[in-house]
PDB file of C-alpha atoms and ligand atoms in Angstrom:
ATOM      1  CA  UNK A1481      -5.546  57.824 -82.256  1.00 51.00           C
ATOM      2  CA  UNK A1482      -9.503  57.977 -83.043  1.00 55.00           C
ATOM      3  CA  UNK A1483     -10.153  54.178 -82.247  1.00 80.00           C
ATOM      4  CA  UNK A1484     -11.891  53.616 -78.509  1.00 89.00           C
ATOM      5  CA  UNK A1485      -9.837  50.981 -76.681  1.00 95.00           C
ATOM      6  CA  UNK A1486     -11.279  48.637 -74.400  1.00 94.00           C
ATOM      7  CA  UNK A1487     -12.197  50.293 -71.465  1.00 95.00           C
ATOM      8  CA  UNK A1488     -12.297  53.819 -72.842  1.00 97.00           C
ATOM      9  CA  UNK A1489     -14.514  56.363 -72.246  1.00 97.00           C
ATOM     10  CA  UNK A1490     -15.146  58.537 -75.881  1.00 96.00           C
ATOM     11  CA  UNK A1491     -16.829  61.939 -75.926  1.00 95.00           C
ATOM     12  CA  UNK A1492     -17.244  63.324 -79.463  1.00 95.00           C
ATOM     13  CA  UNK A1493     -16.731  66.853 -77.842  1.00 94.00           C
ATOM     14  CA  UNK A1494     -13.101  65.726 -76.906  1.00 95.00           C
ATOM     15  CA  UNK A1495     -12.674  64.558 -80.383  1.00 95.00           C
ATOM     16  CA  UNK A1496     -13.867  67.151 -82.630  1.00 96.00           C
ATOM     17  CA  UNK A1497     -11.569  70.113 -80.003  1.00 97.00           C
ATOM     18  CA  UNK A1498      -8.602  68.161 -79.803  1.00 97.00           C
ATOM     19  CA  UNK A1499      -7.067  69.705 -83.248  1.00 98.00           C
ATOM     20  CA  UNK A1500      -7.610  72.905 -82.961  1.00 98.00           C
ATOM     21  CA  UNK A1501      -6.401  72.717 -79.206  1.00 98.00           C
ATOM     22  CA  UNK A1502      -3.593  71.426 -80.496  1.00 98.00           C
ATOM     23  CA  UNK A1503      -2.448  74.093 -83.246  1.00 98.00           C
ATOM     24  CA  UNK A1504      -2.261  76.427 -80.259  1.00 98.00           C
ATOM     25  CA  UNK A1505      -0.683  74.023 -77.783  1.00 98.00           C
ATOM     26  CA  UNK A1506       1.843  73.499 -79.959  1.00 98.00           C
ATOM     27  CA  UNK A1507       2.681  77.562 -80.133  1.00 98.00           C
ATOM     28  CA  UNK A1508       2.167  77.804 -76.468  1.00 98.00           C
ATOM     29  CA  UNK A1509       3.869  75.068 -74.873  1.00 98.00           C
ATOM     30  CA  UNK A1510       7.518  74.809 -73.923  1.00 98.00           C
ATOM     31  CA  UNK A1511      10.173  72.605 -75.675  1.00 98.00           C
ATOM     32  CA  UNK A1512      10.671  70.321 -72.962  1.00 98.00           C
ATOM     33  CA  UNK A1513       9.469  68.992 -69.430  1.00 98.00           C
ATOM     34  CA  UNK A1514       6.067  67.686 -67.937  1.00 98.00           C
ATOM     35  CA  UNK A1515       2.621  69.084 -68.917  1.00 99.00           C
ATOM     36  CA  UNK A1516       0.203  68.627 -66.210  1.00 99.00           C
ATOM     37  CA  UNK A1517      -3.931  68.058 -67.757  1.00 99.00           C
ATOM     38  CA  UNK A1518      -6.105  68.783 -64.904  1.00 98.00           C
ATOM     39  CA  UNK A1519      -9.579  67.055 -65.160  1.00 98.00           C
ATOM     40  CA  UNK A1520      -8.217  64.865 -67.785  1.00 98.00           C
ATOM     41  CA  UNK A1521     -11.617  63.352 -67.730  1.00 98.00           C
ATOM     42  CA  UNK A1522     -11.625  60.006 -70.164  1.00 98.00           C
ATOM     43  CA  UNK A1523      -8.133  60.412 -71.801  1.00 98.00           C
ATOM     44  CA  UNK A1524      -8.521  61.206 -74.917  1.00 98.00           C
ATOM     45  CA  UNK A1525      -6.819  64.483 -75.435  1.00 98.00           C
ATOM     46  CA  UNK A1526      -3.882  62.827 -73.098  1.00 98.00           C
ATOM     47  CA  UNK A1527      -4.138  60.325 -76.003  1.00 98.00           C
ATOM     48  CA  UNK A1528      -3.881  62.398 -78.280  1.00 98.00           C
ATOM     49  CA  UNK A1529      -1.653  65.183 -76.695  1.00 98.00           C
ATOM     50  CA  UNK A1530       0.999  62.454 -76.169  1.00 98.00           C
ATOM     51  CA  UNK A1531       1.467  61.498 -79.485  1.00 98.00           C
ATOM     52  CA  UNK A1532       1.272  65.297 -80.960  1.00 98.00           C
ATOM     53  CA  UNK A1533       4.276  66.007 -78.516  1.00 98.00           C
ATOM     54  CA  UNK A1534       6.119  63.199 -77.788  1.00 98.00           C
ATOM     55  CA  UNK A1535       8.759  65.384 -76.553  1.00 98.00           C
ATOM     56  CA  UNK A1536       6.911  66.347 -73.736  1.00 98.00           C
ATOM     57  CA  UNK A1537       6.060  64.263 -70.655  1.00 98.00           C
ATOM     58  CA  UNK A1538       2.318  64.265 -70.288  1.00 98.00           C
ATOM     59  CA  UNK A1539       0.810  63.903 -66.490  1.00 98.00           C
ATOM     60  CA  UNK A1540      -3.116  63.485 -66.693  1.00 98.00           C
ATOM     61  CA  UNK A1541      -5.049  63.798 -63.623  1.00 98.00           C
ATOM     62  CA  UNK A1542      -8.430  63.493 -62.957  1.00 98.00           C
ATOM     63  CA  UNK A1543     -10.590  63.325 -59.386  1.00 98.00           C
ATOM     64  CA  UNK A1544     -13.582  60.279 -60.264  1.00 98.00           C
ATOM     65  CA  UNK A1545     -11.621  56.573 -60.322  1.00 98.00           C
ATOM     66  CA  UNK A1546     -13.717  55.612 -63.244  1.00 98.00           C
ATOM     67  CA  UNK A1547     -11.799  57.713 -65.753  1.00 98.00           C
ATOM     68  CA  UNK A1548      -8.600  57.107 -64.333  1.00 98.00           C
ATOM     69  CA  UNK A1549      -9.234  53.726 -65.372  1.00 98.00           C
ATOM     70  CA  UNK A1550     -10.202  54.877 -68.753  1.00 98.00           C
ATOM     71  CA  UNK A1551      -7.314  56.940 -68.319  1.00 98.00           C
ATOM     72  CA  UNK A1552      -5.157  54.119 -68.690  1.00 98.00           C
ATOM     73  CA  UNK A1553      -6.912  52.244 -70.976  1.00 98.00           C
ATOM     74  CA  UNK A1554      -6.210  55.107 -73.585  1.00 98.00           C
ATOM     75  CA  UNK A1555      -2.465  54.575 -72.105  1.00 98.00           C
ATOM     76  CA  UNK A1556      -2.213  51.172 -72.473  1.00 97.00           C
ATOM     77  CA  UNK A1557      -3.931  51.819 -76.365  1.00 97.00           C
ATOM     78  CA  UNK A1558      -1.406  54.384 -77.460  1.00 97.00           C
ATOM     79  CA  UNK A1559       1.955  52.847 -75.738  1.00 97.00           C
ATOM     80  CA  UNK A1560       3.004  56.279 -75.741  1.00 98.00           C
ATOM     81  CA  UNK A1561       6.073  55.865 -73.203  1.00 98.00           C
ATOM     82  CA  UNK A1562       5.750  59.861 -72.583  1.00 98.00           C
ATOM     83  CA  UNK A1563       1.875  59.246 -71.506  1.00 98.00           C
ATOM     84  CA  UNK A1564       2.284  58.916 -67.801  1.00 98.00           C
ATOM     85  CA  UNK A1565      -0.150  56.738 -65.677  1.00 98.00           C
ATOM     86  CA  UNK A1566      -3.077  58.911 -64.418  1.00 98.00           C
ATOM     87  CA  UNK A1567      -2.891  61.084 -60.549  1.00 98.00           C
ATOM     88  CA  UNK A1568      -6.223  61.546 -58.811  1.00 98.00           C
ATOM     89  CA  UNK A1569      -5.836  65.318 -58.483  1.00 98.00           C
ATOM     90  CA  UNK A1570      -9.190  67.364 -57.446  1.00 98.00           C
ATOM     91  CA  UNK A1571      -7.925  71.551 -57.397  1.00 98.00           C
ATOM     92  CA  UNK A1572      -9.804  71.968 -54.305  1.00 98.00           C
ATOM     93  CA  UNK A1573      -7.636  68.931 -52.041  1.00 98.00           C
ATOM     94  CA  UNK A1574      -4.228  68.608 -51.921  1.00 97.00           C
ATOM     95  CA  UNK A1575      -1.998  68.365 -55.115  1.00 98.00           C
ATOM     96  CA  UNK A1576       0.302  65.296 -56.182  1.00 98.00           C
ATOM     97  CA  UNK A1577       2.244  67.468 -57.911  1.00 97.00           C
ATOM     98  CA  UNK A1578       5.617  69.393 -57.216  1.00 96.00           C
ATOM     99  CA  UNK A1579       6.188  70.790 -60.167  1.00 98.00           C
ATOM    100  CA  UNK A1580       5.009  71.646 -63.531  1.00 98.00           C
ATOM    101  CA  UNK A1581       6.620  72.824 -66.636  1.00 98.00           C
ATOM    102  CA  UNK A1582       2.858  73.754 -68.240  1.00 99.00           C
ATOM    103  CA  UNK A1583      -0.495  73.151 -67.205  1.00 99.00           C
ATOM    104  CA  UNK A1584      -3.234  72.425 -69.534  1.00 98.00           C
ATOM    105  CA  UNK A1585      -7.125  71.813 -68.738  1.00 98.00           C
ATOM    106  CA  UNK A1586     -10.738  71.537 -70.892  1.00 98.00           C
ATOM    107  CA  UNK A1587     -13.876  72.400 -70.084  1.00 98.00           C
ATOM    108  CA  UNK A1588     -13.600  72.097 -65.988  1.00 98.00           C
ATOM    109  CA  UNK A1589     -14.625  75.840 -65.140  1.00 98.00           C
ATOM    110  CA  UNK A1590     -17.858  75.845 -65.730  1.00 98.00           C
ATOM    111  CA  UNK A1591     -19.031  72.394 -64.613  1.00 98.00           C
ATOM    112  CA  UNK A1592     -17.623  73.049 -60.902  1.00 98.00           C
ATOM    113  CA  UNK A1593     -17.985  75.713 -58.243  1.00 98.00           C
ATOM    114  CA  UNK A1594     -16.843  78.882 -58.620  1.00 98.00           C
ATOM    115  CA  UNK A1595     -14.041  77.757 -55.457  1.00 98.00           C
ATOM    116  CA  UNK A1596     -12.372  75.360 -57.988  1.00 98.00           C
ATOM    117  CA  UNK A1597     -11.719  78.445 -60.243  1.00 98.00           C
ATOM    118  CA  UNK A1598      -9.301  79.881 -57.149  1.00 98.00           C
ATOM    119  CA  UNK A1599      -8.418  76.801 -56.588  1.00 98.00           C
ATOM    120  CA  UNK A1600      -6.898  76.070 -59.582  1.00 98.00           C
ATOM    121  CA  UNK A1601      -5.351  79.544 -60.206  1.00 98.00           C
ATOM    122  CA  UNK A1602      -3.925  79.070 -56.364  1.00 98.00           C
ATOM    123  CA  UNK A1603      -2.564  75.567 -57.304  1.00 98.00           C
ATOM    124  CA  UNK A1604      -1.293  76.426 -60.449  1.00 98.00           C
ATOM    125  CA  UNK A1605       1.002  79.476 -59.469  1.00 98.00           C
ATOM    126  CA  UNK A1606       2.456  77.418 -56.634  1.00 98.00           C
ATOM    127  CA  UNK A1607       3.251  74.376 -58.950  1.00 98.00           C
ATOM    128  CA  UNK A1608       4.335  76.137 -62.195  1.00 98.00           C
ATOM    129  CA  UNK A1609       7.798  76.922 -62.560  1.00 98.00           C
ATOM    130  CA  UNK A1610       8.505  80.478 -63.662  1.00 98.00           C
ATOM    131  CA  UNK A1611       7.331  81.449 -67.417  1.00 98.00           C
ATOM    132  CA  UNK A1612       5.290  78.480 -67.382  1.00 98.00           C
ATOM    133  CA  UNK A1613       1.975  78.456 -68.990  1.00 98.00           C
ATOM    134  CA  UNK A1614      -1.458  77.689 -67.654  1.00 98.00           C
ATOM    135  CA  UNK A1615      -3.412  76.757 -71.453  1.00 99.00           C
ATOM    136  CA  UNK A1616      -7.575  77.237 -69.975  1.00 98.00           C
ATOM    137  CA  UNK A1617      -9.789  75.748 -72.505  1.00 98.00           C
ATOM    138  CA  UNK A1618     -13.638  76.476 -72.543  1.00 98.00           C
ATOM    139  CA  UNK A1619     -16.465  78.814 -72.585  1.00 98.00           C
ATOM    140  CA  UNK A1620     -16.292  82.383 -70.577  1.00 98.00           C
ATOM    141  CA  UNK A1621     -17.622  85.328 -70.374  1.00 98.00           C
ATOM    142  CA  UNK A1622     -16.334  89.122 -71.281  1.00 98.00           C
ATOM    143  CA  UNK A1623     -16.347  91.684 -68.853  1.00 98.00           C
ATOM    144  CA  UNK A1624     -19.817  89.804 -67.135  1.00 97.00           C
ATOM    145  CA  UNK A1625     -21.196  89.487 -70.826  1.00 98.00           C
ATOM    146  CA  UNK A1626     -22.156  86.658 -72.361  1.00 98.00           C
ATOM    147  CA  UNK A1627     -20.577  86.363 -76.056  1.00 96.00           C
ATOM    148  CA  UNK A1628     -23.486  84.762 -77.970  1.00 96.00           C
ATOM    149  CA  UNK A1629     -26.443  84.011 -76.837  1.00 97.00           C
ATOM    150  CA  UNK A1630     -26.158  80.051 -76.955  1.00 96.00           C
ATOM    151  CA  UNK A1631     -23.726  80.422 -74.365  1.00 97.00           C
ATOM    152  CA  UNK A1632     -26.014  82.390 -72.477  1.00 98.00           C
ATOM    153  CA  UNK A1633     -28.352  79.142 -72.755  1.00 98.00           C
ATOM    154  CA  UNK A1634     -25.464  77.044 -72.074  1.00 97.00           C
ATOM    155  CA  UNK A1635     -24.994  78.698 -69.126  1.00 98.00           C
ATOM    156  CA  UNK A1636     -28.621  77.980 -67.964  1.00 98.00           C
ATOM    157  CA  UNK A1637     -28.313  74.091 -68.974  1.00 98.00           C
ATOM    158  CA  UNK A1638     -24.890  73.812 -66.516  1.00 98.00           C
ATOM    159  CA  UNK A1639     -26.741  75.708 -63.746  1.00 98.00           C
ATOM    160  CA  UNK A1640     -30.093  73.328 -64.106  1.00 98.00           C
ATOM    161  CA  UNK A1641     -26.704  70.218 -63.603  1.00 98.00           C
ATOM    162  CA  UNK A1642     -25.980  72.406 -60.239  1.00 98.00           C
ATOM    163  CA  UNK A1643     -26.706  75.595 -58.874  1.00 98.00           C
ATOM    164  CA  UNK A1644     -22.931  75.972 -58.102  1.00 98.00           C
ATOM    165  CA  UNK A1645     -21.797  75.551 -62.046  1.00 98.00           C
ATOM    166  CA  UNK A1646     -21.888  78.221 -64.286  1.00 98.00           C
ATOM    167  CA  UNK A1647     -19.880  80.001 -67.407  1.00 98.00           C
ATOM    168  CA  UNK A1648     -16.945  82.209 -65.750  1.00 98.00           C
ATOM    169  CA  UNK A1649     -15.635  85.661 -66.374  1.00 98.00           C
ATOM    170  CA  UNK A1650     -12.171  85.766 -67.877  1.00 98.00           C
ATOM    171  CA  UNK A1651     -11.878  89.357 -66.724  1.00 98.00           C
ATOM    172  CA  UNK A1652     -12.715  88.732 -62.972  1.00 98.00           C
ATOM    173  CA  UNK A1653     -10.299  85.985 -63.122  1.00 98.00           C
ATOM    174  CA  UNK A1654      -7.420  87.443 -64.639  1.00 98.00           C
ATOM    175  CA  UNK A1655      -7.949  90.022 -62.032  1.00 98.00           C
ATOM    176  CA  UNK A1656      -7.746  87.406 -59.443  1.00 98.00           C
ATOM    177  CA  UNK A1657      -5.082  85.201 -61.052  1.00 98.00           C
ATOM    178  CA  UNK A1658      -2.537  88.580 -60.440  1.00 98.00           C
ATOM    179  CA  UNK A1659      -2.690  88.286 -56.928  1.00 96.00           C
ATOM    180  CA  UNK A1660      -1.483  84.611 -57.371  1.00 97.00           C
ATOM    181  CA  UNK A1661       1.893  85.825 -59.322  1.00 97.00           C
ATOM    182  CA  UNK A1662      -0.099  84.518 -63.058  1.00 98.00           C
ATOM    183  CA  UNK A1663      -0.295  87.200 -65.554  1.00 98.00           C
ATOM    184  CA  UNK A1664      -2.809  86.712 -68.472  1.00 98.00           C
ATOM    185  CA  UNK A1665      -0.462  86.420 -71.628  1.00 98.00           C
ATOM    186  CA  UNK A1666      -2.773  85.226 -74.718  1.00 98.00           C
ATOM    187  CA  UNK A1667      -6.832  84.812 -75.325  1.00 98.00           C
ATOM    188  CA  UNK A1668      -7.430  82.641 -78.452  1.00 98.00           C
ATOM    189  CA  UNK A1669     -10.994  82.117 -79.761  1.00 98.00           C
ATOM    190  CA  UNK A1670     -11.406  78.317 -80.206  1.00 98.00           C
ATOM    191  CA  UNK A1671     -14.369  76.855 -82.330  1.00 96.00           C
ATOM    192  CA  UNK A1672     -17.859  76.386 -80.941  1.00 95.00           C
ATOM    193  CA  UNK A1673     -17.730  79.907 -79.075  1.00 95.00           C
ATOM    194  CA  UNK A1674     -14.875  78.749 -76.552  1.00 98.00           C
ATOM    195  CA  UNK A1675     -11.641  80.210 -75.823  1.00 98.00           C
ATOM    196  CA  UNK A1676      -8.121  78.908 -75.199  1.00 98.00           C
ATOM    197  CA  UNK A1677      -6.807  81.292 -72.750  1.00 98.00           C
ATOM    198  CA  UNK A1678      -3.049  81.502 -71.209  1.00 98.00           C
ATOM    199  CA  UNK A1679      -2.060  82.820 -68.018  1.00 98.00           C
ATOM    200  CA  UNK A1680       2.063  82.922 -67.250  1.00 98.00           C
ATOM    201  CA  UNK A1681       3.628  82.143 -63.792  1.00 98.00           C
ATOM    202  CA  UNK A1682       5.779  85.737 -63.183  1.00 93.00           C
TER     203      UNK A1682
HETATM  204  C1  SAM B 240     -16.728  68.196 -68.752  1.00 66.52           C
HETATM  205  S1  SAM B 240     -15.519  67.066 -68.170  1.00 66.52           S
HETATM  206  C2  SAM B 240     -14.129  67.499 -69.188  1.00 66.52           C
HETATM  207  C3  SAM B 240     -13.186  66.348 -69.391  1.00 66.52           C
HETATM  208  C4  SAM B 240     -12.052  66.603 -70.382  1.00 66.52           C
HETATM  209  N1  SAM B 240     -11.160  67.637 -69.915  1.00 66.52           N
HETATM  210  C5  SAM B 240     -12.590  66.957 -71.749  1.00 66.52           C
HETATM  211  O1  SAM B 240     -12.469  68.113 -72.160  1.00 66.52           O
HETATM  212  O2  SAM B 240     -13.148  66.067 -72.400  1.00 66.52           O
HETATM  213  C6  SAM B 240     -15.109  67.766 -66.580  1.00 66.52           C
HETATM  214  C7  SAM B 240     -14.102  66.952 -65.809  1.00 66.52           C
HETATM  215  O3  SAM B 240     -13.722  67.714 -64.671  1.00 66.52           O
HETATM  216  C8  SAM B 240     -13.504  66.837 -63.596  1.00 66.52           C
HETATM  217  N2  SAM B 240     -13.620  67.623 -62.352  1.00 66.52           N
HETATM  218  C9  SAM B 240     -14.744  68.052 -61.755  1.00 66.52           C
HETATM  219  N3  SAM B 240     -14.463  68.728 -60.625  1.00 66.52           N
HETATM  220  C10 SAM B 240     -13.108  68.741 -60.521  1.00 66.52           C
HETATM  221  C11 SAM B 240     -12.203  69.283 -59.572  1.00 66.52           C
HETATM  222  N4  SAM B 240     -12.651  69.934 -58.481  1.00 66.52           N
HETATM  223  N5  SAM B 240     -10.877  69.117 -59.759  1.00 66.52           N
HETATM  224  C12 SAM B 240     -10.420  68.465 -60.858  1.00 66.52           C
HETATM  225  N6  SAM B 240     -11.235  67.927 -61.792  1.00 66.52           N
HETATM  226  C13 SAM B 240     -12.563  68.048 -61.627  1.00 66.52           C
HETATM  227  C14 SAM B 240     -14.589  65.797 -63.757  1.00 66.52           C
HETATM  228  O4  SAM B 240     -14.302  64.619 -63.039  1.00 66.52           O
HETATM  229  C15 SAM B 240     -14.621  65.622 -65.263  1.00 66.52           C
HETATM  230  O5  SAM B 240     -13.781  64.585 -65.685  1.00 66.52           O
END
Protein backbone atom coordinates (compact mmCIF):
# COMPACT_ATOMS: atom_id res chain seq x y z
CA UNK A 1 0.00 0.00 0.00
CA UNK A 2 2.18 3.14 -1.31
CA UNK A 3 -0.94 5.28 -2.40
CA UNK A 4 -1.84 8.28 0.35
CA UNK A 5 -5.55 8.01 1.14
CA UNK A 6 -7.59 10.86 1.87
CA UNK A 7 -6.76 12.10 5.03
CA UNK A 8 -3.34 10.51 5.35
CA UNK A 9 -0.42 11.78 6.62
CA UNK A 10 2.86 10.34 4.27
CA UNK A 11 6.45 10.63 5.44
CA UNK A 12 8.95 9.30 2.87
CA UNK A 13 11.11 8.20 5.95
CA UNK A 14 8.22 5.73 6.90
CA UNK A 15 8.20 4.57 3.40
CA UNK A 16 11.63 3.95 2.36
CA UNK A 17 12.18 1.83 6.37
CA UNK A 18 9.15 -0.03 6.20
CA UNK A 19 10.86 -3.08 4.11
CA UNK A 20 13.67 -3.61 5.69
CA UNK A 21 11.74 -3.31 9.12
CA UNK A 22 9.81 -5.77 7.90
CA UNK A 23 12.41 -8.62 6.85
CA UNK A 24 13.28 -8.56 10.54
CA UNK A 25 9.76 -8.27 11.93
CA UNK A 26 8.89 -11.05 10.22
CA UNK A 27 11.94 -13.23 12.01
CA UNK A 28 11.17 -11.61 15.25
CA UNK A 29 7.61 -11.61 15.74
CA UNK A 30 5.43 -14.38 17.09
CA UNK A 31 2.97 -16.55 15.04
CA UNK A 32 -0.04 -15.27 16.50
CA UNK A 33 -1.75 -12.56 18.82
CA UNK A 34 -1.78 -8.62 18.97
CA UNK A 35 1.27 -6.42 18.13
CA UNK A 36 1.10 -3.22 19.89
CA UNK A 37 3.01 0.06 17.56
CA UNK A 38 3.66 2.69 20.02
CA UNK A 39 3.89 6.23 18.43
CA UNK A 40 2.31 4.89 15.39
CA UNK A 41 2.58 8.40 14.18
CA UNK A 42 0.61 8.72 10.56
CA UNK A 43 -0.10 4.96 9.90
CA UNK A 44 1.75 3.96 7.44
CA UNK A 45 3.86 1.17 8.73
CA UNK A 46 0.40 -0.03 10.56
CA UNK A 47 -0.61 0.06 6.85
CA UNK A 48 1.73 -1.66 5.81
CA UNK A 49 2.51 -4.02 8.82
CA UNK A 50 -1.12 -5.22 8.53
CA UNK A 51 -1.04 -6.44 5.27
CA UNK A 52 2.68 -8.08 5.62
CA UNK A 53 1.11 -10.11 8.60
CA UNK A 54 -2.30 -10.51 8.32
CA UNK A 55 -2.09 -13.14 10.83
CA UNK A 56 -1.37 -10.89 13.41
CA UNK A 57 -3.72 -8.37 15.06
CA UNK A 58 -2.14 -4.98 14.74
CA UNK A 59 -3.00 -2.23 17.66
CA UNK A 60 -1.50 1.28 16.62
CA UNK A 61 -1.37 3.91 19.13
CA UNK A 62 -0.31 7.20 19.00
CA UNK A 63 -0.64 10.38 21.69
CA UNK A 64 -1.52 13.74 19.06
CA UNK A 65 -5.46 13.27 17.71
CA UNK A 66 -4.35 14.43 14.35
CA UNK A 67 -2.66 11.17 13.40
CA UNK A 68 -5.08 9.07 14.94
CA UNK A 69 -7.25 10.43 12.42
CA UNK A 70 -4.75 9.72 9.78
CA UNK A 71 -4.49 6.63 11.57
CA UNK A 72 -7.69 5.59 10.37
CA UNK A 73 -7.70 6.98 7.23
CA UNK A 74 -4.79 4.49 6.32
CA UNK A 75 -7.41 1.90 8.03
CA UNK A 76 -10.23 2.72 6.25
CA UNK A 77 -7.64 2.67 2.81
CA UNK A 78 -6.30 -0.80 3.42
CA UNK A 79 -9.66 -2.62 4.83
CA UNK A 80 -7.29 -4.71 6.53
CA UNK A 81 -9.86 -6.38 9.11
CA UNK A 82 -6.60 -7.26 11.36
CA UNK A 83 -5.71 -3.29 11.37
CA UNK A 84 -7.38 -2.26 14.56
CA UNK A 85 -8.77 1.34 15.05
CA UNK A 86 -6.06 3.59 16.61
CA UNK A 87 -5.61 4.01 21.01
CA UNK A 88 -4.28 7.37 22.17
CA UNK A 89 -1.44 5.85 24.19
CA UNK A 90 1.44 8.43 25.43
CA UNK A 91 4.32 5.91 27.54
CA UNK A 92 4.51 8.47 30.12
CA UNK A 93 0.27 8.39 31.15
CA UNK A 94 -1.59 5.57 31.70
CA UNK A 95 -1.75 2.60 29.16
CA UNK A 96 -4.99 1.28 27.26
CA UNK A 97 -3.51 -1.76 27.04
CA UNK A 98 -3.67 -5.13 29.08
CA UNK A 99 -1.80 -7.12 27.20
CA UNK A 100 0.54 -7.54 24.41
CA UNK A 101 1.81 -10.42 22.48
CA UNK A 102 4.81 -8.00 20.83
CA UNK A 103 5.49 -4.50 20.89
CA UNK A 104 6.89 -2.66 18.05
CA UNK A 105 7.89 1.23 17.81
CA UNK A 106 10.00 3.74 15.17
CA UNK A 107 11.88 6.47 15.72
CA UNK A 108 10.16 7.74 19.24
CA UNK A 109 13.45 7.64 21.46
CA UNK A 110 15.11 10.26 20.39
CA UNK A 111 12.42 12.85 19.64
CA UNK A 112 11.11 12.67 23.44
CA UNK A 113 12.61 12.99 26.90
CA UNK A 114 14.84 10.78 28.16
CA UNK A 115 11.60 9.80 30.94
CA UNK A 116 9.69 8.29 27.94
CA UNK A 117 12.69 5.89 27.43
CA UNK A 118 11.77 4.34 31.20
CA UNK A 119 8.63 4.82 30.49
CA UNK A 120 8.32 2.71 27.79
CA UNK A 121 10.70 -0.05 29.04
CA UNK A 122 8.40 0.19 32.46
CA UNK A 123 5.19 -0.12 30.32
CA UNK A 124 6.35 -2.61 28.15
CA UNK A 125 7.52 -5.32 30.76
CA UNK A 126 4.23 -4.92 32.59
CA UNK A 127 2.10 -5.36 29.35
CA UNK A 128 4.14 -8.03 27.46
CA UNK A 129 3.34 -11.45 28.08
CA UNK A 130 6.32 -13.67 28.80
CA UNK A 131 8.89 -14.26 25.72
CA UNK A 132 7.34 -11.45 24.09
CA UNK A 133 9.35 -9.09 22.09
CA UNK A 134 9.84 -5.37 22.34
CA UNK A 135 11.19 -4.65 18.24
CA UNK A 136 12.99 -0.66 19.04
CA UNK A 137 13.59 0.91 15.77
CA UNK A 138 15.95 4.02 15.40
CA UNK A 139 19.19 5.67 15.91
CA UNK A 140 21.41 4.99 19.28
CA UNK A 141 24.39 5.21 20.53
CA UNK A 142 27.25 2.47 21.63
CA UNK A 143 28.58 2.44 24.90
CA UNK A 144 28.03 6.71 24.98
CA UNK A 145 29.60 6.76 21.35
CA UNK A 146 28.20 8.04 18.59
CA UNK A 147 28.45 5.49 15.48
CA UNK A 148 29.06 7.93 12.58
CA UNK A 149 29.41 11.16 12.74
CA UNK A 150 26.04 12.23 10.93
CA UNK A 151 24.39 10.86 13.80
CA UNK A 152 26.45 12.84 15.93
CA UNK A 153 24.90 15.90 13.85
CA UNK A 154 21.63 14.33 14.02
CA UNK A 155 21.83 14.36 17.43
CA UNK A 156 22.49 18.18 17.51
CA UNK A 157 19.46 18.89 14.95
CA UNK A 158 16.87 16.84 17.59
CA UNK A 159 18.38 18.76 20.54
CA UNK A 160 18.04 22.38 18.60
CA UNK A 161 13.76 20.66 18.25
CA UNK A 162 14.15 20.43 22.30
CA UNK A 163 16.67 20.44 24.79
CA UNK A 164 15.02 17.27 26.29
CA UNK A 165 15.45 15.07 22.82
CA UNK A 166 18.44 13.47 22.01
CA UNK A 167 20.02 10.03 20.40
CA UNK A 168 19.98 7.28 23.34
CA UNK A 169 22.45 4.73 24.54
CA UNK A 170 21.46 1.15 23.86
CA UNK A 171 23.93 0.06 26.51
CA UNK A 172 22.56 2.30 29.40
CA UNK A 173 19.24 1.07 28.47
CA UNK A 174 19.64 -2.47 28.27
CA UNK A 175 21.16 -1.99 31.62
CA UNK A 176 18.06 -0.38 32.78
CA UNK A 177 15.55 -2.51 30.84
CA UNK A 178 16.99 -5.68 33.31
CA UNK A 179 15.67 -4.24 36.25
CA UNK A 180 12.22 -4.19 34.44
CA UNK A 181 12.33 -8.23 33.85
CA UNK A 182 13.38 -7.32 29.64
CA UNK A 183 16.51 -8.93 28.59
CA UNK A 184 18.20 -7.56 25.37
CA UNK A 185 17.92 -10.60 22.87
CA UNK A 186 18.99 -9.23 19.22
CA UNK A 187 20.69 -5.75 17.80
CA UNK A 188 20.18 -5.55 13.99
CA UNK A 189 21.79 -2.71 11.99
CA UNK A 190 18.98 -1.20 9.85
CA UNK A 191 19.80 1.17 6.82
CA UNK A 192 20.54 4.86 7.24
CA UNK A 193 22.79 4.18 10.46
CA UNK A 194 19.71 2.94 12.66
CA UNK A 195 19.22 -0.13 14.50
CA UNK A 196 16.34 -2.55 15.08
CA UNK A 197 16.92 -3.68 18.52
CA UNK A 198 14.88 -6.51 20.62
CA UNK A 199 14.48 -6.73 24.18
CA UNK A 200 12.45 -10.10 25.61
CA UNK A 201 9.96 -10.02 28.58
CA UNK A 202 11.76 -12.92 31.08
C1 LIG B 1 9.25 10.86 14.54
S1 LIG B 1 7.57 10.39 14.76
C2 LIG B 1 7.64 8.68 14.30
C3 LIG B 1 6.32 8.18 13.77
C4 LIG B 1 6.34 6.76 13.21
N1 LIG B 1 6.64 5.78 14.23
C5 LIG B 1 7.33 6.64 12.07
O1 LIG B 1 8.36 5.99 12.24
O2 LIG B 1 7.05 7.21 11.01
C6 LIG B 1 7.45 10.34 16.54
C7 LIG B 1 6.06 10.00 17.04
O3 LIG B 1 6.15 9.80 18.44
C8 LIG B 1 4.97 10.28 19.04
N2 LIG B 1 5.27 10.53 20.46
C9 LIG B 1 5.94 11.58 20.98
N3 LIG B 1 6.00 11.49 22.32
C10 LIG B 1 5.36 10.33 22.65
C11 LIG B 1 5.09 9.68 23.89
N4 LIG B 1 5.48 10.22 25.06
N5 LIG B 1 4.42 8.51 23.88
C12 LIG B 1 4.03 7.96 22.70
N6 LIG B 1 4.26 8.54 21.50
C13 LIG B 1 4.91 9.71 21.47
C14 LIG B 1 4.65 11.53 18.25
O4 LIG B 1 3.31 11.93 18.41
C15 LIG B 1 5.02 11.10 16.84
O5 LIG B 1 3.91 10.57 16.16
Amino acid sequence: MTDKPPGGLWFQAAHRNREPIGEVLREVLPAEGTVVEIAAGGGQHAAYFSGLFPHLRWQPTEPQADRRDSIEAWRAHTGHPNFLAPLALDVEGPWPIARADAIYLANLLHVSPRTASTALLRGAARVLVPGAPLCVYGPFTRNGAFTTPSNAEFDQTVKGWHPSYGIRDLEELAAEAVDYGLHLDEVRDMPANNFLVVWRRR
